[in-house]
mmCIF file of C-alpha atoms in Angstrom:
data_model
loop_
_atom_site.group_PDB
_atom_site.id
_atom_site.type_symbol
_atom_site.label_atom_id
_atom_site.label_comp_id
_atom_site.label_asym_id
_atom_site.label_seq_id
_atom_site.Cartn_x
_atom_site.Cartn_y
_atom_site.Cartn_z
ATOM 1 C CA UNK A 22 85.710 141.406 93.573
ATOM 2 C CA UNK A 23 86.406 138.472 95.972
ATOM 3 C CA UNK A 24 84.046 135.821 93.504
ATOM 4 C CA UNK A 25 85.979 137.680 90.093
ATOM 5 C CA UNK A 26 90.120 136.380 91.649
ATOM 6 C CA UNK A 27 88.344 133.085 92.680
ATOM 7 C CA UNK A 28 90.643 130.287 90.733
ATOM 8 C CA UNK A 29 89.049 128.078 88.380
ATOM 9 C CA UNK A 30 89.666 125.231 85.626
ATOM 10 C CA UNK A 31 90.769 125.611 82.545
ATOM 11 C CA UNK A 32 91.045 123.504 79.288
ATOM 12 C CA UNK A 33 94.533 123.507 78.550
ATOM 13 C CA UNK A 34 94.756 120.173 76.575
ATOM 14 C CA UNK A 35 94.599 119.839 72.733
ATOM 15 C CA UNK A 36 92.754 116.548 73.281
ATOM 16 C CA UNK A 37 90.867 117.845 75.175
ATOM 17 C CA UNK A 38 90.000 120.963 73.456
ATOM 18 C CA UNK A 39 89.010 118.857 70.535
ATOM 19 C CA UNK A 40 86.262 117.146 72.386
ATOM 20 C CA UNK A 41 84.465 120.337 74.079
ATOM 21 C CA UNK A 42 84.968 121.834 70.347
ATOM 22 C CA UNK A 43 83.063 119.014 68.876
ATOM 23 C CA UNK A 44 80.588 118.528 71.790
ATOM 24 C CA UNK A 45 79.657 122.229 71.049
ATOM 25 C CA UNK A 46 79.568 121.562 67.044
ATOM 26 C CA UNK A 47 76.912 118.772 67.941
ATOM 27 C CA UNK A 48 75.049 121.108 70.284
ATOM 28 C CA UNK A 49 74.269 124.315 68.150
ATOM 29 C CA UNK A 50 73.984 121.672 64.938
ATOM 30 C CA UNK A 51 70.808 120.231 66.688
ATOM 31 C CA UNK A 52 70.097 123.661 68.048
ATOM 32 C CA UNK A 53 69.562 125.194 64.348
ATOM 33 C CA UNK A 54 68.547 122.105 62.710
ATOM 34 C CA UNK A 55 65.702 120.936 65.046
ATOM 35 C CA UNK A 56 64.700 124.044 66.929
ATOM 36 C CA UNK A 57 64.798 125.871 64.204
ATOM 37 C CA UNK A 58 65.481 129.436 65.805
ATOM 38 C CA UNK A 59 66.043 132.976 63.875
ATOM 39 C CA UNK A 60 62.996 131.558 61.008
ATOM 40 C CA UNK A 61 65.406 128.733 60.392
ATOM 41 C CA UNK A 62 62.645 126.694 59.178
ATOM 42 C CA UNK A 63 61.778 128.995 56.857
ATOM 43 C CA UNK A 64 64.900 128.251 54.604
ATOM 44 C CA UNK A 65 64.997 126.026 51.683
ATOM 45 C CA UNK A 66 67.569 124.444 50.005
ATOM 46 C CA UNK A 67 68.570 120.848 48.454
ATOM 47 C CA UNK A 68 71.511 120.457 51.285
ATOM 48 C CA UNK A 69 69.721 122.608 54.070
ATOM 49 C CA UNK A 70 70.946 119.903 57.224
ATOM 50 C CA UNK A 71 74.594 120.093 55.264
ATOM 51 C CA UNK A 72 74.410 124.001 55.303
ATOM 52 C CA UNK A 73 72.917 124.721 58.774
ATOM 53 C CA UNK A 74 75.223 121.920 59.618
ATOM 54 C CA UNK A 75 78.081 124.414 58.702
ATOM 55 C CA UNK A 76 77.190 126.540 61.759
ATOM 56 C CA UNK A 77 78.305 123.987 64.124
ATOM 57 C CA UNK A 78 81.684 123.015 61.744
ATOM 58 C CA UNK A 79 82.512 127.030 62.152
ATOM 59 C CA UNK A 80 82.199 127.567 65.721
ATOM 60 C CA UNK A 81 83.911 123.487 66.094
ATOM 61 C CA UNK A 82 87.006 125.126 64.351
ATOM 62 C CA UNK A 83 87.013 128.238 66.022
ATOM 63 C CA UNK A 84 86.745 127.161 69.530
ATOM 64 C CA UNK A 85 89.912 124.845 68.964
ATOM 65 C CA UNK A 86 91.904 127.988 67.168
ATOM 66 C CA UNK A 87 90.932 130.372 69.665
ATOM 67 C CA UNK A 88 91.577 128.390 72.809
ATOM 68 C CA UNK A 89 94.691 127.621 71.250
ATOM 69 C CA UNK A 90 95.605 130.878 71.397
ATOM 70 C CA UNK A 91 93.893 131.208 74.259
ATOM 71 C CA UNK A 92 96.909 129.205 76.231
ATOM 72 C CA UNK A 93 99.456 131.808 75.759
ATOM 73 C CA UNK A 94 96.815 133.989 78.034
ATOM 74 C CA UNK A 95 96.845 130.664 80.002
ATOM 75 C CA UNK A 96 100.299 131.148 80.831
ATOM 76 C CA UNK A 97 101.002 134.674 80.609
ATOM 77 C CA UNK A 98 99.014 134.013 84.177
ATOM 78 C CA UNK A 99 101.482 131.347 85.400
ATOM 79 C CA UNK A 100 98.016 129.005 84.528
ATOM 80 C CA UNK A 101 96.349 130.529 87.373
ATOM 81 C CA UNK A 102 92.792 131.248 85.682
ATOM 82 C CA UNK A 103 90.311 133.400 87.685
ATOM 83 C CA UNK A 104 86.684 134.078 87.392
ATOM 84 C CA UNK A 105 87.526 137.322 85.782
ATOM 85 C CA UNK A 106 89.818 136.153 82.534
ATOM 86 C CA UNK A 107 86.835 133.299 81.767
ATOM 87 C CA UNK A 108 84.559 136.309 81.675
ATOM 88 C CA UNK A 109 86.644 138.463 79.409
ATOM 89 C CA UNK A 110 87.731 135.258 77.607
ATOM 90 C CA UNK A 111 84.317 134.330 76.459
ATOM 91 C CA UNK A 112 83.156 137.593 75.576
ATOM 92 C CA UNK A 113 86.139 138.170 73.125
ATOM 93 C CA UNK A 114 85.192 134.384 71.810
ATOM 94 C CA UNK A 115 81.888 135.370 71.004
ATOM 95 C CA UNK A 116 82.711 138.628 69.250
ATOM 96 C CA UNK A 117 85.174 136.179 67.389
ATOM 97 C CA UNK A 118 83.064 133.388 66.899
ATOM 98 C CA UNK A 119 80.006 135.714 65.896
ATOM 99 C CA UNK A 120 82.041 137.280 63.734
ATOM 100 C CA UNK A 121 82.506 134.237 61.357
ATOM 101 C CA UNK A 122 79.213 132.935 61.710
ATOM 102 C CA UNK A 123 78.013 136.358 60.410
ATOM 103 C CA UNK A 124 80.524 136.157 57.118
ATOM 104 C CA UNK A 125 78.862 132.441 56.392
ATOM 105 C CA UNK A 126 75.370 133.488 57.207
ATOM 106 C CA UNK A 127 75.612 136.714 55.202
ATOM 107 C CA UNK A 128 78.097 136.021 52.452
ATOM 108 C CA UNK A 129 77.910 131.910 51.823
ATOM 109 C CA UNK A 130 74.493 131.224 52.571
ATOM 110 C CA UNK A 131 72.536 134.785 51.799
ATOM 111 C CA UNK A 132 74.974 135.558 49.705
ATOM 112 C CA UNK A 133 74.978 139.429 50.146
ATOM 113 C CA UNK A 134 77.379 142.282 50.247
ATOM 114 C CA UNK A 135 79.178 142.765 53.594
ATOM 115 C CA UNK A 136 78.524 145.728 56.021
ATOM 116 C CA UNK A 137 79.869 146.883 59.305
ATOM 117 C CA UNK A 138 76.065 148.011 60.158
ATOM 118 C CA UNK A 139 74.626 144.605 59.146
ATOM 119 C CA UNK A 140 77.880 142.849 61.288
ATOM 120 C CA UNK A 141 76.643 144.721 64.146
ATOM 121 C CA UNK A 142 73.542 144.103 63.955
ATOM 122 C CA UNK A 143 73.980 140.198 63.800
ATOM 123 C CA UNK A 144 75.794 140.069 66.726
ATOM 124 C CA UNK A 145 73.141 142.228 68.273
ATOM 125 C CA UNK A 146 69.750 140.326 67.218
ATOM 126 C CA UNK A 147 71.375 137.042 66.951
ATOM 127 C CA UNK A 148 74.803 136.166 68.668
ATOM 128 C CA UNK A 149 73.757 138.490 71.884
ATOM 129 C CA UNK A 150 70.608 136.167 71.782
ATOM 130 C CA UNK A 151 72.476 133.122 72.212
ATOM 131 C CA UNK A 152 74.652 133.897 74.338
ATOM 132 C CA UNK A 153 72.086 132.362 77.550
ATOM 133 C CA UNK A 154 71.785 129.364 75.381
ATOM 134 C CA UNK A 155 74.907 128.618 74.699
ATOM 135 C CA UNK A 156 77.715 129.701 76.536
ATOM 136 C CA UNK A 157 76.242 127.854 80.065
ATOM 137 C CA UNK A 158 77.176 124.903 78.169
ATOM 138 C CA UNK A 159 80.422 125.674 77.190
ATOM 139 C CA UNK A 160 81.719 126.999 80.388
ATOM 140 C CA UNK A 161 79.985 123.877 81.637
ATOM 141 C CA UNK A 162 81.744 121.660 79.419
ATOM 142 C CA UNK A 163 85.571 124.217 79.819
ATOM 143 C CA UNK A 164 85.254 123.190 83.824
ATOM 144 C CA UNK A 165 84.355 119.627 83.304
ATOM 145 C CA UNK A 166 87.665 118.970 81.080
ATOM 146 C CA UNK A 167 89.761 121.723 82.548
ATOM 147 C CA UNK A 168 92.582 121.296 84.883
ATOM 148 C CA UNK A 169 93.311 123.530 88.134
ATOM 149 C CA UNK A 170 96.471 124.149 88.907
ATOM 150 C CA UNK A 171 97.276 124.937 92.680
ATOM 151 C CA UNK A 172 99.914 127.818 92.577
ATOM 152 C CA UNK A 173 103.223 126.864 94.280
ATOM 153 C CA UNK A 174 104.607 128.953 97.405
ATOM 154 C CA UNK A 175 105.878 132.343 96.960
ATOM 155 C CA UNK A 176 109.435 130.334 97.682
ATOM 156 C CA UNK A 177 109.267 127.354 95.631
ATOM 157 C CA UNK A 178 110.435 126.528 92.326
ATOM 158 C CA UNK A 179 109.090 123.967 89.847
ATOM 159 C CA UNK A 180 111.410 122.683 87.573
ATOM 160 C CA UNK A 181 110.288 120.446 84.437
ATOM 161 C CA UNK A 182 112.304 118.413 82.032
ATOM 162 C CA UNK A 183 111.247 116.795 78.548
ATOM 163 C CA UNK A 184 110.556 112.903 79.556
ATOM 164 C CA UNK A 185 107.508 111.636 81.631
ATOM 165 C CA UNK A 186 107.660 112.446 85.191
ATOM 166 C CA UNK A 187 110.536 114.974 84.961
ATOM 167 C CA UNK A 188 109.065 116.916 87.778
ATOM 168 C CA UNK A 189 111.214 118.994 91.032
ATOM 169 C CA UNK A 190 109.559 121.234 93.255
ATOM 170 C CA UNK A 191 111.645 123.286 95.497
ATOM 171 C CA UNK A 192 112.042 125.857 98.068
ATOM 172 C CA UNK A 193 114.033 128.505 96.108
ATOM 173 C CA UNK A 194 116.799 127.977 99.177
ATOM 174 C CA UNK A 195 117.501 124.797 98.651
ATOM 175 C CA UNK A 196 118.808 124.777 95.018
ATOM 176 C CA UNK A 197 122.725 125.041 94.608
ATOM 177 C CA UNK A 198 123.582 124.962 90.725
ATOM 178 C CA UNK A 199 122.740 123.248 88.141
ATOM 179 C CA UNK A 200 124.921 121.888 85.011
ATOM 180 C CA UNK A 201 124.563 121.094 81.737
ATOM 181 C CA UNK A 202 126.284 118.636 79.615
ATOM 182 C CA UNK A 203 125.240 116.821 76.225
ATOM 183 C CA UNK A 204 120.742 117.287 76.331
ATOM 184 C CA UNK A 205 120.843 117.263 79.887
ATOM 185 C CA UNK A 206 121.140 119.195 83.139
ATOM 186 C CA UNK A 207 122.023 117.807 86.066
ATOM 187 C CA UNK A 208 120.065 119.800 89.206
ATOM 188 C CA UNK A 209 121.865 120.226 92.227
ATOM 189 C CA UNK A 210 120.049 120.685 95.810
ATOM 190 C CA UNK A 211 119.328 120.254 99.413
ATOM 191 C CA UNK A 212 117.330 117.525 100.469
ATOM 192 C CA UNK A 213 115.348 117.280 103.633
ATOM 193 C CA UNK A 214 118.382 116.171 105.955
ATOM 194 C CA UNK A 215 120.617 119.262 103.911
ATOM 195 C CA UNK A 216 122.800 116.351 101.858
ATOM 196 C CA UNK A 217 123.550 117.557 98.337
ATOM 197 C CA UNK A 218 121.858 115.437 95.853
ATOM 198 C CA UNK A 219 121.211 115.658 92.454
ATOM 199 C CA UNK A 220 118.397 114.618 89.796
ATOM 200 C CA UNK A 221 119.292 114.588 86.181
ATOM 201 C CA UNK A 222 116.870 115.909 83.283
ATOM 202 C CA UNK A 223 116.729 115.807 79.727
ATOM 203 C CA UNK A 224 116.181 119.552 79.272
ATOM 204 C CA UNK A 225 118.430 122.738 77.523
ATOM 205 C CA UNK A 226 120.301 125.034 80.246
ATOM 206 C CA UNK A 227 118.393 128.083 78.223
ATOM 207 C CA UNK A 228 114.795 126.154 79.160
ATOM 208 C CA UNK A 229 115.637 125.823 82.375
ATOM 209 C CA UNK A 230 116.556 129.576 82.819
ATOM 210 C CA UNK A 231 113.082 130.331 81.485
ATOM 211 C CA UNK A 232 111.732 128.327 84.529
ATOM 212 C CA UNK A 233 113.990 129.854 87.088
ATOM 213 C CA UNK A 234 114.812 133.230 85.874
ATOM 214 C CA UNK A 235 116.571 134.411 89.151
ATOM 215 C CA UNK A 236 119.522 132.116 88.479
ATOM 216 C CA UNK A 237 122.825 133.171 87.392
ATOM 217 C CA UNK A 238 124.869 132.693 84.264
ATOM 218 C CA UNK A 239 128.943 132.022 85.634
ATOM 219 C CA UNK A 240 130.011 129.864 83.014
ATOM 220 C CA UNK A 241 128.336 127.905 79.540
ATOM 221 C CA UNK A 242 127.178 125.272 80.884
ATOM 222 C CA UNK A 243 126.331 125.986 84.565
ATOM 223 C CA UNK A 244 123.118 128.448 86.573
ATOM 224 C CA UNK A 245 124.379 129.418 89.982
ATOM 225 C CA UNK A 246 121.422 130.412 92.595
ATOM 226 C CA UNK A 247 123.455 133.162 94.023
ATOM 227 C CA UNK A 248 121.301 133.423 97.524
ATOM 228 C CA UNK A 249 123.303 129.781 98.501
ATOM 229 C CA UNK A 250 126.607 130.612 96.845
ATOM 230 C CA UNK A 251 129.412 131.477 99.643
ATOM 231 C CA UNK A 252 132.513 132.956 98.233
ATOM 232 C CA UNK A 253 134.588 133.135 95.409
ATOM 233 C CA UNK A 254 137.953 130.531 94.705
ATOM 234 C CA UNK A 255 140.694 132.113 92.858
ATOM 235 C CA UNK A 256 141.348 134.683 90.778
ATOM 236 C CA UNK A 257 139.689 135.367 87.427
ATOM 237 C CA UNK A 258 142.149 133.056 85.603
ATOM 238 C CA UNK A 259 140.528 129.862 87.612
ATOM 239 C CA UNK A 260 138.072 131.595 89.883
ATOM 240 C CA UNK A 261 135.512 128.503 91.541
ATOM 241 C CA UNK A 262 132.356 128.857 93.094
ATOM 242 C CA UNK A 263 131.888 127.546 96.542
ATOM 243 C CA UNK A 264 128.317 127.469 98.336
ATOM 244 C CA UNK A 265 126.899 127.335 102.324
ATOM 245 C CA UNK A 266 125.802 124.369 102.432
ATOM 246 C CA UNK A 267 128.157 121.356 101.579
ATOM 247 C CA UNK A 268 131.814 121.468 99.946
ATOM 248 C CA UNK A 269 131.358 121.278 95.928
ATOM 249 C CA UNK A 270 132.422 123.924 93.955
ATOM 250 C CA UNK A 271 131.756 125.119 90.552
ATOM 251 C CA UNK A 272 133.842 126.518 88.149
ATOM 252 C CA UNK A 273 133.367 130.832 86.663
ATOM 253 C CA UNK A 274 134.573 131.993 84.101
ATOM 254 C CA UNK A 275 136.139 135.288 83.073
ATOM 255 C CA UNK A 276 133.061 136.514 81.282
ATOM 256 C CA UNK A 277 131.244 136.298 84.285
ATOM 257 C CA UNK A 278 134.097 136.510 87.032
ATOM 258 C CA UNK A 279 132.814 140.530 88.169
ATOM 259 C CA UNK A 280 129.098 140.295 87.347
ATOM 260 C CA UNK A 281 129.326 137.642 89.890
ATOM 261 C CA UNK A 282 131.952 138.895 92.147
ATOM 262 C CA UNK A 283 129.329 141.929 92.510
ATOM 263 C CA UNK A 284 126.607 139.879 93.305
ATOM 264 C CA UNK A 285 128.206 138.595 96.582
ATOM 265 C CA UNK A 286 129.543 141.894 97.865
ATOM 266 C CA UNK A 287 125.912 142.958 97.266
ATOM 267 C CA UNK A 288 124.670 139.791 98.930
#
């Protein structure tokens, strides 16, 4: 089980995609072409390097729609990708990939009637046969162009904005609030001598509560991080936030004056 959780890469990038999509397309094109497996060479036809050409297009177009797809897997995971989802990965890819190979071989190029007994059967006799062919070079070529990701500590946070480079990691105790105003937020937090500070990101204050889902709604345009907020200010007419660590406050409203108010006494 140890060698099935190990972390490995994975190819995250369109661009990238793209090339290991047509890399493949060139490999099983010279595969069927010049090897001529499955009594290849025993078809005839006035565009036969066009059609067997066709193989490769296919399985170039559905590597780059799958792993598309693929990505929301990708992050589902926090794009931590084991040993284990590349297995089940590339098993459902050639049941998918097989799949449409069968409906060109059968339908476009034999052009017979469709079965589920003669589907079977293909992937059987010929997609199960390729399988030790071809996907060694695929997961070759998924590691070579793939990216791993180190996870970040159970406390840290990573926040992301839109531009190049709009990049915070932090320990989860360290961030105060954060504000939004125009198509920015403005992140407030402890630095390593405890002095408030602030970066500024072009990002929406609904993205960045996707990223950090343990923060607080206590007004439109701010997140509170209620583990460093200290007390309540006021009344529920003009109620402020203060925090532990330094002396800004932040301003809650009404709507969220006892959702809040709760979340201290509990605290």
């Amino acid at each position: 089980m140890t060698f099935l959780n190990r972390q490995i890469h994975f190819t995250a990038a369109p661009k990238r995609k793209v090339l290991v999509g047509f890399i493949l397309f060139l490999f099983l094109s010279f595969v069927i072409i010049f090897v001529e497996p499955f009594d290849t060479d025993q078809y005839h036809s006035d565009h036969k390097i066009l059609v067997l050409s066709g193989f490769g297009i296919l399985i170039f177009f559905v590597f780059v729609i799958y792993s598309s797809f693929e990505n929301l897997w990708y992050l589902k995971f926090r794009k931590v990708w084991l040993v284990s989802h590349e297995i089940a990965s590339t098993i459902l890819f050639f049941v998918v990939a097989g799949s449409v190979l069968y409906l060109y071989n059968g339908l476009m190029i034999n052009q017979g009637s469709y079965s589920i007994t003669s589907h079977l059967l293909y992937l059987k006799n010929i997609v199960l046969l390729m399988i030790p062919v071809f996907a060694p070079v695929m997961l070759y070529l998924r590691q070579q162009f793939g990216e791993r990701i180190v996870p970040l500590p159970i406390n840290s946070v990573l926040l992301t904005g839109e531009n190049k480079n709009e990049v915070l990691s932090l320990e989860k105790g360290n961030l105060l609030f954060i504000k939004a105003f125009e198509n920015y937020v403005e992140i407030h937090f402890l630095d390593e001598q405890d002095q408030v500070v602030s970066r500024t990101f072009r990002q929406t204050l609904s993205n960045v509560y996707q990223q950090i889902p343990f923060l607080e709604k206590c007004h439109r345009s701010y997140l509170v991080n209620m583990t460093t907020a200290k007390e309540i200010i006021g009344n529920s007419q003009s109620a402020k936030i203060s925090f532990i660590h330094g002396e800004k406050t932040i301003p809650l409203s009404k709507t969220y004056y006892k959702q809040i108010k709760n979340r201290l006494v509990q605290k």
